[in-house]
Each structure stands twice: as C-alpha cells, then as structure tokens.
Amino acid sequence: MFHSVFHKDVPWVYLVTDRRACGGRSFFHQVEAALRGGVNLVQYREKAAGTRQMVEEARALRDLCRRYGALFVINDRLDVALAVNAPAVHLGQEDMPLAEARRILGPDVCIGISASSVEEAVAAEQAGADYIGASAVFTTPTKAEAPGIGLKGMAAICRAVSIPVVGIGGLHAGNAASVVAAGGRGVAVVSAIMGADDPEQAARELAGEVARAYAASKGC
Amino acid sequence: MFHSVFHKDVPWVYLVTDRRACGGRSFFHQVEAALRGGVNLVQYREKAAGTRQMVEEARALRDLCRRYGALFVINDRLDVALAVNAPAVHLGQEDMPLAEARRILGPDVCIGISASSVEEAVAAEQAGADYIGASAVFTTPTKAEAPGIGLKGMAAICRAVSIPVVGIGGLHAGNAASVVAAGGRGVAVVSAIMGADDPEQAARELAGEVARAYAASKGC
Ligand code: NI
C-alpha cells in the first residue's frame, strides 16, 4: 500500500513540500489538494522547524498520504522518519551517507538519493538506493548555483541505472513531458504545486502531462 | 566506561559545544583541551551544519571522549546519535518527545532532558529521563528571553527529582560552587570553556570549583 508507486507500473507525480512557497495558504490544505489532484508521492522537506514540530507535522502528513495511497517520504531527517515510522526517506549528497542510513532504517524503508551526475547515480544504486532524484534538471536564473543537468543529463542518468529516476528542478506541467520522454519515471515539483492558487488543478494538469508522456514512452 | 559519570559518584563538568564561541580557534582543539582539563561530559550541539558534516564531527568527538573516558552526548539529533552509536542524547522541550526517543534509542542510551521548572523535571524523570539539564540558571542581560530559574529554581528541581541535575546557563568557575551547593550534580558551560584562550586551564579551574563544592555538599 505505502509502496504502491514501486509495486505498480505508474508514473510518479512527486510533491516536495516547502512552507515558504505556500504564501498565505495553509500548508496541509495545499498538500491534501495536491493528493486529490493526483500526486502519488509527498516528500516532507523542512529545514527550519524544531524537531518536535517536525514530528507532529510529519505524523499528520503520513496519515494524509496513507488515506490517499501515496508514498510519504521524509527529507534528510532519519530521526523524524523513525519517530513516525515513515515508509521512505530522501537523502542529498550532504545528508547521512546511504550505508549508514540503511543500517539505521533496515531493509524495509525506501531510500531515495539525490544525484546530479551519472557517477553519483550509479554509486547510489550500487549502494542500495531505491530511487534517484536527478537534480537539478533546470535551474532558474535567480539561482546562482551550478547549472542544471538538463534533459541530456537526465537521460544519461536514466540510461545508467535501473531503479526509478525522478527529475526535479524547475519542473511544471509545461516541461514535465520532456523529462519523462528522457527516461524519467516521473517529475518532482515544489512551487508549481505548493505555490499554486489552485493546487488540486495544478496537480491534475501535471499528473495528466506525466501520464500521457509515460504512456507514450511505453509505446502505448 | 562510557557511562562512568553515572556509575561513579563524581561531580559533572559538562561542556556544551558551540563552534561560534571558538572565535578563530579550532573546535576540536578546544574540546580536547577541555577534556585534558577535567571535563567529563561533552555535548555536541550543532544547529546549522548539514547532516553529513554532523555525523563526521560527532564520530570524531565520540572517539575523543572515549579516549578520555568522558560521556559523549548529542543534542537533539537522534539520527546523528544512531549513526555514530552515541551513548547519550540530550533533548530540549521542543525536541523529540522523550517517549518517542526512548522507543527509537532503546534502554541503553542515556537521555537527558532540559527542564526549566519542577513540573518539567518531574515529568521527565517519570517518563524515564536519565538526567536533567536545569536551565537557564542565570541569563545574561543580552538575552531578551525568559528570566533564569536562579539558584532557588535550581534547588527546587534538585529536591524534586532523584536523577542527576546539572545546571546550565551563565555558569563559570566563579559561580559553579553555588550551583552544586544548591544540589546540582555539576555544571554545564559553553562559552566559559569554548571561548577561553586557555580552555584546558579554564576546565581545570571549573573542575576544581565543582569538586570542592561537591565534596563539601557530601559533608566531607
Ligand atoms: Ni552504563
């Protein structure tokens, strides 16, 4: 049930939370609307709150995801994941090393790893990652960081590993199909849904684009 | 060995790390000097670093504490504690709830709880805390927070629980004896050692004051 996105051959419509992107809107309202619209993975990403608040919010989101049959993922914080028995965690290259995390979480918790190169993605798969978050696919001009990996980088990572790869970074309904066409199992978004006035409709449009592109990639 | 401060009737000279208090000096150098000077508990408290960096630093501090027979404590982050097999954690009132933490860590990891009232201290003891960090004993004028509990509040907490109570907040060699005289098992300091030009000497003076006051409190 919790791992349905792995057990079934469905494309991933993956929401990463960001309370700052919600504007004046309620955080949980945005997430629940997104689930109604077709999001099937939700990653709780929170860097500023205290641990107790994180545990409370994560527990509420876990229950919400369970009701919608979506996979609930916690970013970075294994302590919060253990406290709420989260079925999945996502780790960046600066978070807990994968081997350490696997030892702590055991074999039944899904672990996703951020990768921005073929090397990082292959290393993660070999170390037992369950999926790859390829990032950033696109970067916005406001980000003075490294340039995005682009669709070319996305495609190279998808060719290099056999576990699911979800693209993240600058994605929305308008470019989601190209990411799936590059071999992605789906797309992850933050502001395209968290910041939407109508998050349910935004999720529905995104899910539709992803589903069409996924069916096309299967030759349907 | 790691729990020697519990197993033996010794007063606690407890260092809480703060890399910002080190000025230009090396973080690990300050801690090792403090251990040479008589610190017998070290709490790694880090709010800003990434998880991977925290795990690396915590592992180094754990090994350092092991060499000196000091108890190594991790503030807040159970994930980091699990990654390095830390023998103890310290939780504030806004961190993971104690019951959750005990379930995750099991019975063999020491758990300390911050308390600023008799009620909080008694609740922590009843829920299975191994020690209390009574805070803040004193506050500095620059802190626009709640006033400190003072020696009177410290004494009330010490009378109310039977587990060890260590005072923290505005403490140094000049006022440490009064905290032990109030019933404290010892004192915890941050800048009095982390910010000292000669941390070994600062720790030695503090340990001396604490030892004298502890012996006096025992009627020796
Ligand atoms: Ni022991």
mmCIF file with all atom_site columns, N, CA and C in Angstrom, chain B residues 70-106:
data_model
loop_
_atom_site.group_PDB
_atom_site.id
_atom_site.type_symbol
_atom_site.label_atom_id
_atom_site.label_alt_id
_atom_site.label_comp_id
_atom_site.label_asym_id
_atom_site.label_entity_id
_atom_site.label_seq_id
_atom_site.pdbx_PDB_ins_code
_atom_site.Cartn_x
_atom_site.Cartn_y
_atom_site.Cartn_z
_atom_site.occupancy
_atom_site.B_iso_or_equiv
_atom_site.pdbx_formal_charge
_atom_site.auth_seq_id
_atom_site.auth_comp_id
_atom_site.auth_asym_id
_atom_site.auth_atom_id
_atom_site.pdbx_PDB_model_num
ATOM 1   N N  . ALA B 1 70  ? 35.195 10.191 28.886 1.00 0.00 ? 70  ALA B N  1
ATOM 2   C CA . ALA B 1 70  ? 34.087 11.134 29.108 1.00 0.00 ? 70  ALA B CA 1
ATOM 3   C C  . ALA B 1 70  ? 32.827 10.637 28.412 1.00 0.00 ? 70  ALA B C  1
ATOM 4   N N  . LEU B 1 71  ? 31.676 11.034 28.939 1.00 0.00 ? 71  LEU B N  1
ATOM 5   C CA . LEU B 1 71  ? 30.411 10.649 28.307 1.00 0.00 ? 71  LEU B CA 1
ATOM 6   C C  . LEU B 1 71  ? 30.138 11.587 27.136 1.00 0.00 ? 71  LEU B C  1
ATOM 7   N N  . PHE B 1 72  ? 29.908 11.032 25.970 1.00 0.00 ? 72  PHE B N  1
ATOM 8   C CA . PHE B 1 72  ? 29.597 11.835 24.792 1.00 0.00 ? 72  PHE B CA 1
ATOM 9   C C  . PHE B 1 72  ? 28.080 11.892 24.607 1.00 0.00 ? 72  PHE B C  1
ATOM 10  N N  . VAL B 1 73  ? 27.583 13.106 24.453 1.00 0.00 ? 73  VAL B N  1
ATOM 11  C CA . VAL B 1 73  ? 26.145 13.360 24.372 1.00 0.00 ? 73  VAL B CA 1
ATOM 12  C C  . VAL B 1 73  ? 25.856 14.109 23.076 1.00 0.00 ? 73  VAL B C  1
ATOM 13  N N  . ILE B 1 74  ? 24.780 13.760 22.387 1.00 0.00 ? 74  ILE B N  1
ATOM 14  C CA . ILE B 1 74  ? 24.392 14.506 21.194 1.00 0.00 ? 74  ILE B CA 1
ATOM 15  C C  . ILE B 1 74  ? 23.100 15.255 21.453 1.00 0.00 ? 74  ILE B C  1
ATOM 16  N N  . ASN B 1 75  ? 23.118 16.545 21.143 1.00 0.00 ? 75  ASN B N  1
ATOM 17  C CA . ASN B 1 75  ? 21.936 17.372 21.330 1.00 0.00 ? 75  ASN B CA 1
ATOM 18  C C  . ASN B 1 75  ? 20.933 17.169 20.202 1.00 0.00 ? 75  ASN B C  1
ATOM 19  N N  . ASP B 1 76  ? 19.700 16.852 20.569 1.00 0.00 ? 76  ASP B N  1
ATOM 20  C CA . ASP B 1 76  ? 18.562 16.892 19.653 1.00 0.00 ? 76  ASP B CA 1
ATOM 21  C C  . ASP B 1 76  ? 18.513 15.785 18.605 1.00 0.00 ? 76  ASP B C  1
ATOM 22  N N  . ARG B 1 77  ? 19.620 15.572 17.874 1.00 0.00 ? 77  ARG B N  1
ATOM 23  C CA . ARG B 1 77  ? 19.581 14.790 16.638 1.00 0.00 ? 77  ARG B CA 1
ATOM 24  C C  . ARG B 1 77  ? 19.796 13.290 16.868 1.00 0.00 ? 77  ARG B C  1
ATOM 25  N N  . LEU B 1 78  ? 18.708 12.565 17.001 1.00 0.00 ? 78  LEU B N  1
ATOM 26  C CA . LEU B 1 78  ? 18.778 11.117 17.178 1.00 0.00 ? 78  LEU B CA 1
ATOM 27  C C  . LEU B 1 78  ? 19.356 10.425 15.955 1.00 0.00 ? 78  LEU B C  1
ATOM 28  N N  . ASP B 1 79  ? 19.149 11.020 14.770 1.00 0.00 ? 79  ASP B N  1
ATOM 29  C CA . ASP B 1 79  ? 19.707 10.403 13.563 1.00 0.00 ? 79  ASP B CA 1
ATOM 30  C C  . ASP B 1 79  ? 21.227 10.372 13.632 1.00 0.00 ? 79  ASP B C  1
ATOM 31  N N  . VAL B 1 80  ? 21.799 11.487 14.066 1.00 0.00 ? 80  VAL B N  1
ATOM 32  C CA . VAL B 1 80  ? 23.253 11.558 14.199 1.00 0.00 ? 80  VAL B CA 1
ATOM 33  C C  . VAL B 1 80  ? 23.715 10.624 15.322 1.00 0.00 ? 80  VAL B C  1
ATOM 34  N N  . ALA B 1 81  ? 22.963 10.587 16.411 1.00 0.00 ? 81  ALA B N  1
ATOM 35  C CA . ALA B 1 81  ? 23.307 9.692  17.530 1.00 0.00 ? 81  ALA B CA 1
ATOM 36  C C  . ALA B 1 81  ? 23.325 8.234  17.081 1.00 0.00 ? 81  ALA B C  1
ATOM 37  N N  . LEU B 1 82  ? 22.338 7.838  16.294 1.00 0.00 ? 82  LEU B N  1
ATOM 38  C CA . LEU B 1 82  ? 22.285 6.459  15.811 1.00 0.00 ? 82  LEU B CA 1
ATOM 39  C C  . LEU B 1 82  ? 23.423 6.178  14.835 1.00 0.00 ? 82  LEU B C  1
ATOM 40  N N  . ALA B 1 83  ? 23.749 7.152  14.016 1.00 0.00 ? 83  ALA B N  1
ATOM 41  C CA . ALA B 1 83  ? 24.805 6.951  13.014 1.00 0.00 ? 83  ALA B CA 1
ATOM 42  C C  . ALA B 1 83  ? 26.147 6.679  13.668 1.00 0.00 ? 83  ALA B C  1
ATOM 43  N N  . VAL B 1 84  ? 26.422 7.314  14.810 1.00 0.00 ? 84  VAL B N  1
ATOM 44  C CA . VAL B 1 84  ? 27.740 7.162  15.449 1.00 0.00 ? 84  VAL B CA 1
ATOM 45  C C  . VAL B 1 84  ? 27.663 6.321  16.720 1.00 0.00 ? 84  VAL B C  1
ATOM 46  N N  . ASN B 1 85  ? 26.521 5.704  16.980 1.00 0.00 ? 85  ASN B N  1
ATOM 47  C CA . ASN B 1 85  ? 26.339 4.923  18.208 1.00 0.00 ? 85  ASN B CA 1
ATOM 48  C C  . ASN B 1 85  ? 26.715 5.739  19.439 1.00 0.00 ? 85  ASN B C  1
ATOM 49  N N  . ALA B 1 86  ? 26.166 6.917  19.534 1.00 0.00 ? 86  ALA B N  1
ATOM 50  C CA . ALA B 1 86  ? 26.447 7.769  20.696 1.00 0.00 ? 86  ALA B CA 1
ATOM 51  C C  . ALA B 1 86  ? 25.824 7.158  21.947 1.00 0.00 ? 86  ALA B C  1
ATOM 52  N N  . PRO B 1 87  ? 26.518 7.236  23.084 1.00 0.00 ? 87  PRO B N  1
ATOM 53  C CA . PRO B 1 87  ? 25.984 6.633  24.304 1.00 0.00 ? 87  PRO B CA 1
ATOM 54  C C  . PRO B 1 87  ? 24.903 7.465  24.986 1.00 0.00 ? 87  PRO B C  1
ATOM 55  N N  . ALA B 1 88  ? 24.705 8.718  24.542 1.00 0.00 ? 88  ALA B N  1
ATOM 56  C CA . ALA B 1 88  ? 23.747 9.601  25.219 1.00 0.00 ? 88  ALA B CA 1
ATOM 57  C C  . ALA B 1 88  ? 23.233 10.669 24.268 1.00 0.00 ? 88  ALA B C  1
ATOM 58  N N  . VAL B 1 89  ? 22.002 11.122 24.532 1.00 0.00 ? 89  VAL B N  1
ATOM 59  C CA . VAL B 1 89  ? 21.443 12.269 23.808 1.00 0.00 ? 89  VAL B CA 1
ATOM 60  C C  . VAL B 1 89  ? 20.845 13.241 24.817 1.00 0.00 ? 89  VAL B C  1
ATOM 61  N N  . HIS B 1 90  ? 20.758 14.497 24.390 1.00 0.00 ? 90  HIS B N  1
ATOM 62  C CA . HIS B 1 90  ? 20.104 15.497 25.231 1.00 0.00 ? 90  HIS B CA 1
ATOM 63  C C  . HIS B 1 90  ? 18.966 16.131 24.441 1.00 0.00 ? 90  HIS B C  1
ATOM 64  N N  . LEU B 1 91  ? 17.792 16.214 25.044 1.00 0.00 ? 91  LEU B N  1
ATOM 65  C CA . LEU B 1 91  ? 16.607 16.723 24.356 1.00 0.00 ? 91  LEU B CA 1
ATOM 66  C C  . LEU B 1 91  ? 16.017 17.921 25.089 1.00 0.00 ? 91  LEU B C  1
ATOM 67  N N  . GLY B 1 92  ? 15.750 18.987 24.344 1.00 0.00 ? 92  GLY B N  1
ATOM 68  C CA . GLY B 1 92  ? 15.032 20.130 24.897 1.00 0.00 ? 92  GLY B CA 1
ATOM 69  C C  . GLY B 1 92  ? 13.535 19.884 24.840 1.00 0.00 ? 92  GLY B C  1
ATOM 70  N N  . GLN B 1 93  ? 12.787 20.817 25.385 1.00 0.00 ? 93  GLN B N  1
ATOM 71  C CA . GLN B 1 93  ? 11.328 20.660 25.418 1.00 0.00 ? 93  GLN B CA 1
ATOM 72  C C  . GLN B 1 93  ? 10.718 20.769 24.022 1.00 0.00 ? 93  GLN B C  1
ATOM 73  N N  . GLU B 1 94  ? 11.457 21.330 23.065 1.00 0.00 ? 94  GLU B N  1
ATOM 74  C CA . GLU B 1 94  ? 10.957 21.436 21.685 1.00 0.00 ? 94  GLU B CA 1
ATOM 75  C C  . GLU B 1 94  ? 11.561 20.371 20.772 1.00 0.00 ? 94  GLU B C  1
ATOM 76  N N  . ASP B 1 95  ? 12.341 19.460 21.356 1.00 0.00 ? 95  ASP B N  1
ATOM 77  C CA . ASP B 1 95  ? 12.932 18.398 20.548 1.00 0.00 ? 95  ASP B CA 1
ATOM 78  C C  . ASP B 1 95  ? 11.995 17.186 20.546 1.00 0.00 ? 95  ASP B C  1
ATOM 79  N N  . MET B 1 96  ? 12.498 16.063 20.108 1.00 0.00 ? 96  MET B N  1
ATOM 80  C CA . MET B 1 96  ? 11.703 14.820 20.093 1.00 0.00 ? 96  MET B CA 1
ATOM 81  C C  . MET B 1 96  ? 11.137 14.535 21.488 1.00 0.00 ? 96  MET B C  1
ATOM 82  N N  . PRO B 1 97  ? 9.858  14.175 21.570 1.00 0.00 ? 97  PRO B N  1
ATOM 83  C CA . PRO B 1 97  ? 9.329  13.787 22.888 1.00 0.00 ? 97  PRO B CA 1
ATOM 84  C C  . PRO B 1 97  ? 10.093 12.580 23.446 1.00 0.00 ? 97  PRO B C  1
ATOM 85  N N  . LEU B 1 98  ? 10.249 12.540 24.748 1.00 0.00 ? 98  LEU B N  1
ATOM 86  C CA . LEU B 1 98  ? 11.069 11.520 25.404 1.00 0.00 ? 98  LEU B CA 1
ATOM 87  C C  . LEU B 1 98  ? 10.585 10.098 25.104 1.00 0.00 ? 98  LEU B C  1
ATOM 88  N N  . ALA B 1 99  ? 9.282  9.890  25.109 1.00 0.00 ? 99  ALA B N  1
ATOM 89  C CA . ALA B 1 99  ? 8.754  8.537  24.900 1.00 0.00 ? 99  ALA B CA 1
ATOM 90  C C  . ALA B 1 99  ? 9.135  8.012  23.514 1.00 0.00 ? 99  ALA B C  1
ATOM 91  N N  . GLU B 1 100 ? 9.015  8.895  22.524 1.00 0.00 ? 100 GLU B N  1
ATOM 92  C CA . GLU B 1 100 ? 9.399  8.585  21.144 1.00 0.00 ? 100 GLU B CA 1
ATOM 93  C C  . GLU B 1 100 ? 10.894 8.257  21.085 1.00 0.00 ? 100 GLU B C  1
ATOM 94  N N  . ALA B 1 101 ? 11.683 9.108  21.719 1.00 0.00 ? 101 ALA B N  1
ATOM 95  C CA . ALA B 1 101 ? 13.143 8.942  21.688 1.00 0.00 ? 101 ALA B CA 1
ATOM 96  C C  . ALA B 1 101 ? 13.546 7.633  22.348 1.00 0.00 ? 101 ALA B C  1
ATOM 97  N N  . ARG B 1 102 ? 12.903 7.293  23.445 1.00 0.00 ? 102 ARG B N  1
ATOM 98  C CA . ARG B 1 102 ? 13.254 6.059  24.155 1.00 0.00 ? 102 ARG B CA 1
ATOM 99  C C  . ARG B 1 102 ? 12.921 4.841  23.290 1.00 0.00 ? 102 ARG B C  1
ATOM 100 N N  . ARG B 1 103 ? 11.784 4.916  22.610 1.00 0.00 ? 103 ARG B N  1
ATOM 101 C CA . ARG B 1 103 ? 11.396 3.810  21.724 1.00 0.00 ? 103 ARG B CA 1
ATOM 102 C C  . ARG B 1 103 ? 12.432 3.622  20.612 1.00 0.00 ? 103 ARG B C  1
ATOM 103 N N  . ILE B 1 104 ? 12.925 4.724  20.071 1.00 0.00 ? 104 ILE B N  1
ATOM 104 C CA . ILE B 1 104 ? 13.882 4.649  18.966 1.00 0.00 ? 104 ILE B CA 1
ATOM 105 C C  . ILE B 1 104 ? 15.260 4.213  19.439 1.00 0.00 ? 104 ILE B C  1
ATOM 106 N N  . LEU B 1 105 ? 15.694 4.730  20.589 1.00 0.00 ? 105 LEU B N  1
ATOM 107 C CA . LEU B 1 105 ? 17.071 4.506  21.045 1.00 0.00 ? 105 LEU B CA 1
ATOM 108 C C  . LEU B 1 105 ? 17.233 3.237  21.862 1.00 0.00 ? 105 LEU B C  1
ATOM 109 N N  . GLY B 1 106 ? 16.138 2.746  22.447 1.00 0.00 ? 106 GLY B N  1
ATOM 110 C CA . GLY B 1 106 ? 16.250 1.586  23.328 1.00 0.00 ? 106 GLY B CA 1
ATOM 111 C C  . GLY B 1 106 ? 16.683 1.984  24.723 1.00 0.00 ? 106 GLY B C  1
#
